[in-house]
Coordinates of C-alpha atoms in Angstrom, one line a residue:
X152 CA 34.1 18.6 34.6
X153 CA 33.6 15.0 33.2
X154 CA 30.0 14.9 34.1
X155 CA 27.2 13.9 31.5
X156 CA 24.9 16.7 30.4
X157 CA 20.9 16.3 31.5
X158 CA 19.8 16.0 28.0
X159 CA 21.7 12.7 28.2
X160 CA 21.1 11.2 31.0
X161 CA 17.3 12.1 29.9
X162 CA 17.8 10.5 26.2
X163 CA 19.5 7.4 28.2
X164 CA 16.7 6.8 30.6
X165 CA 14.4 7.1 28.0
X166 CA 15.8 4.4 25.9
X167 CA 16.4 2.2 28.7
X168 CA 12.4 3.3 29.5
X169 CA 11.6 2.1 25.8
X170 CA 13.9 -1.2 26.1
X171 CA 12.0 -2.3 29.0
X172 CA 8.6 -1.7 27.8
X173 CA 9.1 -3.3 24.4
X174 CA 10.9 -6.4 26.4
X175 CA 7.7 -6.7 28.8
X176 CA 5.2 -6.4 26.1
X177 CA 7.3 -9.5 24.2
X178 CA 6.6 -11.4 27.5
X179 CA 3.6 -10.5 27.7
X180 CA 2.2 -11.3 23.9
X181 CA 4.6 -15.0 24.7
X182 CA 2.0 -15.8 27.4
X183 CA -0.9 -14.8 25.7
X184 CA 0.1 -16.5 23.6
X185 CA 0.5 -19.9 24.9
X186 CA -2.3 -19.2 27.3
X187 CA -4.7 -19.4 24.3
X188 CA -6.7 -16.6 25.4
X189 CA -7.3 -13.1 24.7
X190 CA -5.9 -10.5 27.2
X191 CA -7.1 -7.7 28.5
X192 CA -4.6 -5.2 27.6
X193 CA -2.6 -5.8 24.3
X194 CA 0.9 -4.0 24.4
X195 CA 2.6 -3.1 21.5
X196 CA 6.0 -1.6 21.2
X197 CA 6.4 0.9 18.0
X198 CA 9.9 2.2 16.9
X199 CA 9.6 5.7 14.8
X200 CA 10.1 4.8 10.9
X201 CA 9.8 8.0 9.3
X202 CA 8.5 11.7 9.8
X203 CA 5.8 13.0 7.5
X204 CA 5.5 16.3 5.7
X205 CA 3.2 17.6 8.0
X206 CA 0.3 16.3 9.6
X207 CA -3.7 15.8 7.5
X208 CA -3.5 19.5 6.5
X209 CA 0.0 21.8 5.6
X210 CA -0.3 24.2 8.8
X211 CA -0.7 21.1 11.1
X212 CA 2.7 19.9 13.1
X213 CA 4.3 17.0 11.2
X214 CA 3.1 13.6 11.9
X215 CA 5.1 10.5 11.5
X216 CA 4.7 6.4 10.6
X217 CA 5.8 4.1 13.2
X218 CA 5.9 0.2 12.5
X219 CA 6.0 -3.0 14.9
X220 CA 9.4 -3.3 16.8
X221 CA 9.2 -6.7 15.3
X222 CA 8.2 -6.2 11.7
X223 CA 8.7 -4.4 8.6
X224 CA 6.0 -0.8 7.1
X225 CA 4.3 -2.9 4.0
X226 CA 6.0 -0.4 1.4
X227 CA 9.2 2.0 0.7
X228 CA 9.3 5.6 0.5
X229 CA 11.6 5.3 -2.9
X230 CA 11.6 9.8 -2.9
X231 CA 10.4 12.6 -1.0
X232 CA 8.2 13.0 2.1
X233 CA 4.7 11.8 1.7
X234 CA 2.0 13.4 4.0
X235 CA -0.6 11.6 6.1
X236 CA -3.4 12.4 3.3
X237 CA -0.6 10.8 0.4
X238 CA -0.3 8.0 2.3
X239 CA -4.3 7.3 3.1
X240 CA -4.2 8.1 -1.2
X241 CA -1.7 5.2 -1.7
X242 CA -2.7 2.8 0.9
X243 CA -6.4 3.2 -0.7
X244 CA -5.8 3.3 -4.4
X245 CA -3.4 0.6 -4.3
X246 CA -6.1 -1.7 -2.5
X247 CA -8.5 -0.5 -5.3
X248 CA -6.0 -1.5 -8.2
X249 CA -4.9 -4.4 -6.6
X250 CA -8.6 -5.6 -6.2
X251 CA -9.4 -4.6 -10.0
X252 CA -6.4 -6.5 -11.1
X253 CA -7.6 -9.7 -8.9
X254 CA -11.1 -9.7 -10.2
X255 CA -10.7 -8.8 -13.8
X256 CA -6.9 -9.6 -14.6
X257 CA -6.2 -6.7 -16.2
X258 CA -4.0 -3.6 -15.8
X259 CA -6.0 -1.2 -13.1
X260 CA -4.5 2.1 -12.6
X261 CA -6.5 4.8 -9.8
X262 CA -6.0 8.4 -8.9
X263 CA -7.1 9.4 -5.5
X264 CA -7.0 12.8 -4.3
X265 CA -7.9 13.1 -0.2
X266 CA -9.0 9.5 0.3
X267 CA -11.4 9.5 -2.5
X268 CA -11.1 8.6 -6.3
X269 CA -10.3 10.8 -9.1
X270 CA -10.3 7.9 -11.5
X271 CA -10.0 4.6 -11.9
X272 CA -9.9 2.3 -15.1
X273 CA -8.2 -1.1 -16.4
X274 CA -5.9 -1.4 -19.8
X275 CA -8.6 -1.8 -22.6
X276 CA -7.5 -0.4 -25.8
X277 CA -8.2 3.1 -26.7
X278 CA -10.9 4.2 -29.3
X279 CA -9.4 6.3 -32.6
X280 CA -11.6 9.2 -31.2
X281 CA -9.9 8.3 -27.5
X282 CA -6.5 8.2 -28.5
X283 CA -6.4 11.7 -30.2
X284 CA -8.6 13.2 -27.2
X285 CA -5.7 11.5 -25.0
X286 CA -3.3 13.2 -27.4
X287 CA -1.6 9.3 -27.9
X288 CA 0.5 8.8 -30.8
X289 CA 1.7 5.1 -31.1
X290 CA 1.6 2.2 -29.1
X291 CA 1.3 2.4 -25.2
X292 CA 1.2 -0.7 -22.6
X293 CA -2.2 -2.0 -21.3
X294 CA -1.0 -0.1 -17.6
X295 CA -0.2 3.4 -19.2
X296 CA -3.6 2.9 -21.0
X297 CA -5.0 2.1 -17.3
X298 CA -3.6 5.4 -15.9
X299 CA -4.8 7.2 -18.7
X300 CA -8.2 6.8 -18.7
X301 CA -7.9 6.6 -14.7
X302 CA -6.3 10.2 -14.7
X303 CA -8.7 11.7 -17.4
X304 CA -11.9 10.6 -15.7
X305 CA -11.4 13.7 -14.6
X306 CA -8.2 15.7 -15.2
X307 CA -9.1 18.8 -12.8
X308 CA -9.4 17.0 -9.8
X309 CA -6.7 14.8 -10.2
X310 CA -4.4 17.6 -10.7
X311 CA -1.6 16.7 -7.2
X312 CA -3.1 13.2 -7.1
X313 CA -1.7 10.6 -5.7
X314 CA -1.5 7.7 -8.9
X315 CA -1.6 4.0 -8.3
X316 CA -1.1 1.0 -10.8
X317 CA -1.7 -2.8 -10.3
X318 CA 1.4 -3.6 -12.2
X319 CA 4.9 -3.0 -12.6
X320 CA 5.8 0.3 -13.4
X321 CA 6.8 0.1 -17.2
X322 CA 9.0 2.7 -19.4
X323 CA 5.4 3.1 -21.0
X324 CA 3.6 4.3 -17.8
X325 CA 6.5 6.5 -16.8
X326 CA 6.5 8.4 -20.0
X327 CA 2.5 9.2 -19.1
X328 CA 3.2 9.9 -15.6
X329 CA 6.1 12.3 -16.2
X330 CA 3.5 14.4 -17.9
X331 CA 1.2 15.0 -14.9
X332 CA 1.3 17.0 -11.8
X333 CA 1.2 13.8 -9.0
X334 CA 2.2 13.8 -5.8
X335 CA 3.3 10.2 -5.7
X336 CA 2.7 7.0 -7.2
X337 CA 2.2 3.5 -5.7
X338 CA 3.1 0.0 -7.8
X339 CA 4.6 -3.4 -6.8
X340 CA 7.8 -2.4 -8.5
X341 CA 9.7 -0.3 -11.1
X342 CA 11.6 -1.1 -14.4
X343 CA 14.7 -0.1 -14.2

């Protein structure tokens, strides 16, 4: 009948609603801008980035991560569908590793399970006694040394952790990761 359906005329007002509010709250942050002064109502205009597994617990409705019209989230989703508890777990173990590495300058590698630490450690050579408890044979990198002894500060609770490191992801660390039950790891990169 050449008519547009209601679902559509409601998807396009909505988007036009959406358009006009980010546009007005890039005026407005303009003017607060040059005004100097802090306002006294911040607008900010969100665009939908991704859609979590579910929300903090697995019978909750899914949640999802929004970032700033105007920027970028600080990290990539490389595989799978984190959950609001994985991310808290990588947001907080990488500021943990990253701090470790900063202070110390070594490896640091964390495992977090619900926003609290399993483990953490820093790449210091292993012990004879260590390294057949750890079940090592050969050489392994200062970082896979990190996430060992991070992960078997306490094995149990780690099991489905979330695992961070402060360095690039080496063939090393993979081969120690790939063992373990993780949920997700967080680095500044990957070897290829």
């Amino acid at each position: 009948d050449g008519c547009t359906s209601l679902g559509f005329r409601r998807r396009c007002a909505a988007r036009a609603f959406a358009t006009s509010a980010a546009y007005d709250s890039a005026i407005a942050s303009w003017f607060n801008g040059e005004l100097g002064e802090t306002a006294p109502v911040v607008c900010r205009a969100y665009a939908h980035e991704m859609p979590l597994k579910y929300g903090c617990n697995p019978h909750q409705k899914p949640a999802s991560i929004s970032r700033p019209i105007s920027g970028a989230l600080p990290f990539q989703v490389a595989n799978g569908t984190p959950g609001y508890i994985n991310l808290l777990d990588a947001l907080n173990a990488y500021q943990l590793v990253a701090e470790l590495k900063q202070s110390l300058d070594l490896p640091a590698a964390a495992s977090f399970k619900h926003v609290s630490p399993a483990g953490a450690a820093v790449g210091t050579p292993l012990t004879a006694g260590e390294a057949a408890a750890y079940e090592i044979n050969g050489e392994v990198t200062p970082l896979a040394l990190a996430y060992l002894r991070a992960r078997q500060a306490d094995p149990m609770c780690s099991f489905g952790d979330f695992a961070a490191v402060s360095d690039v992801v080496d063939v090393a660390t993979a081969m120690v990761l790939k063992k373990e039950v993780s949920d997700g790891i967080i680095a500044p990169g990957y070897e290829p």
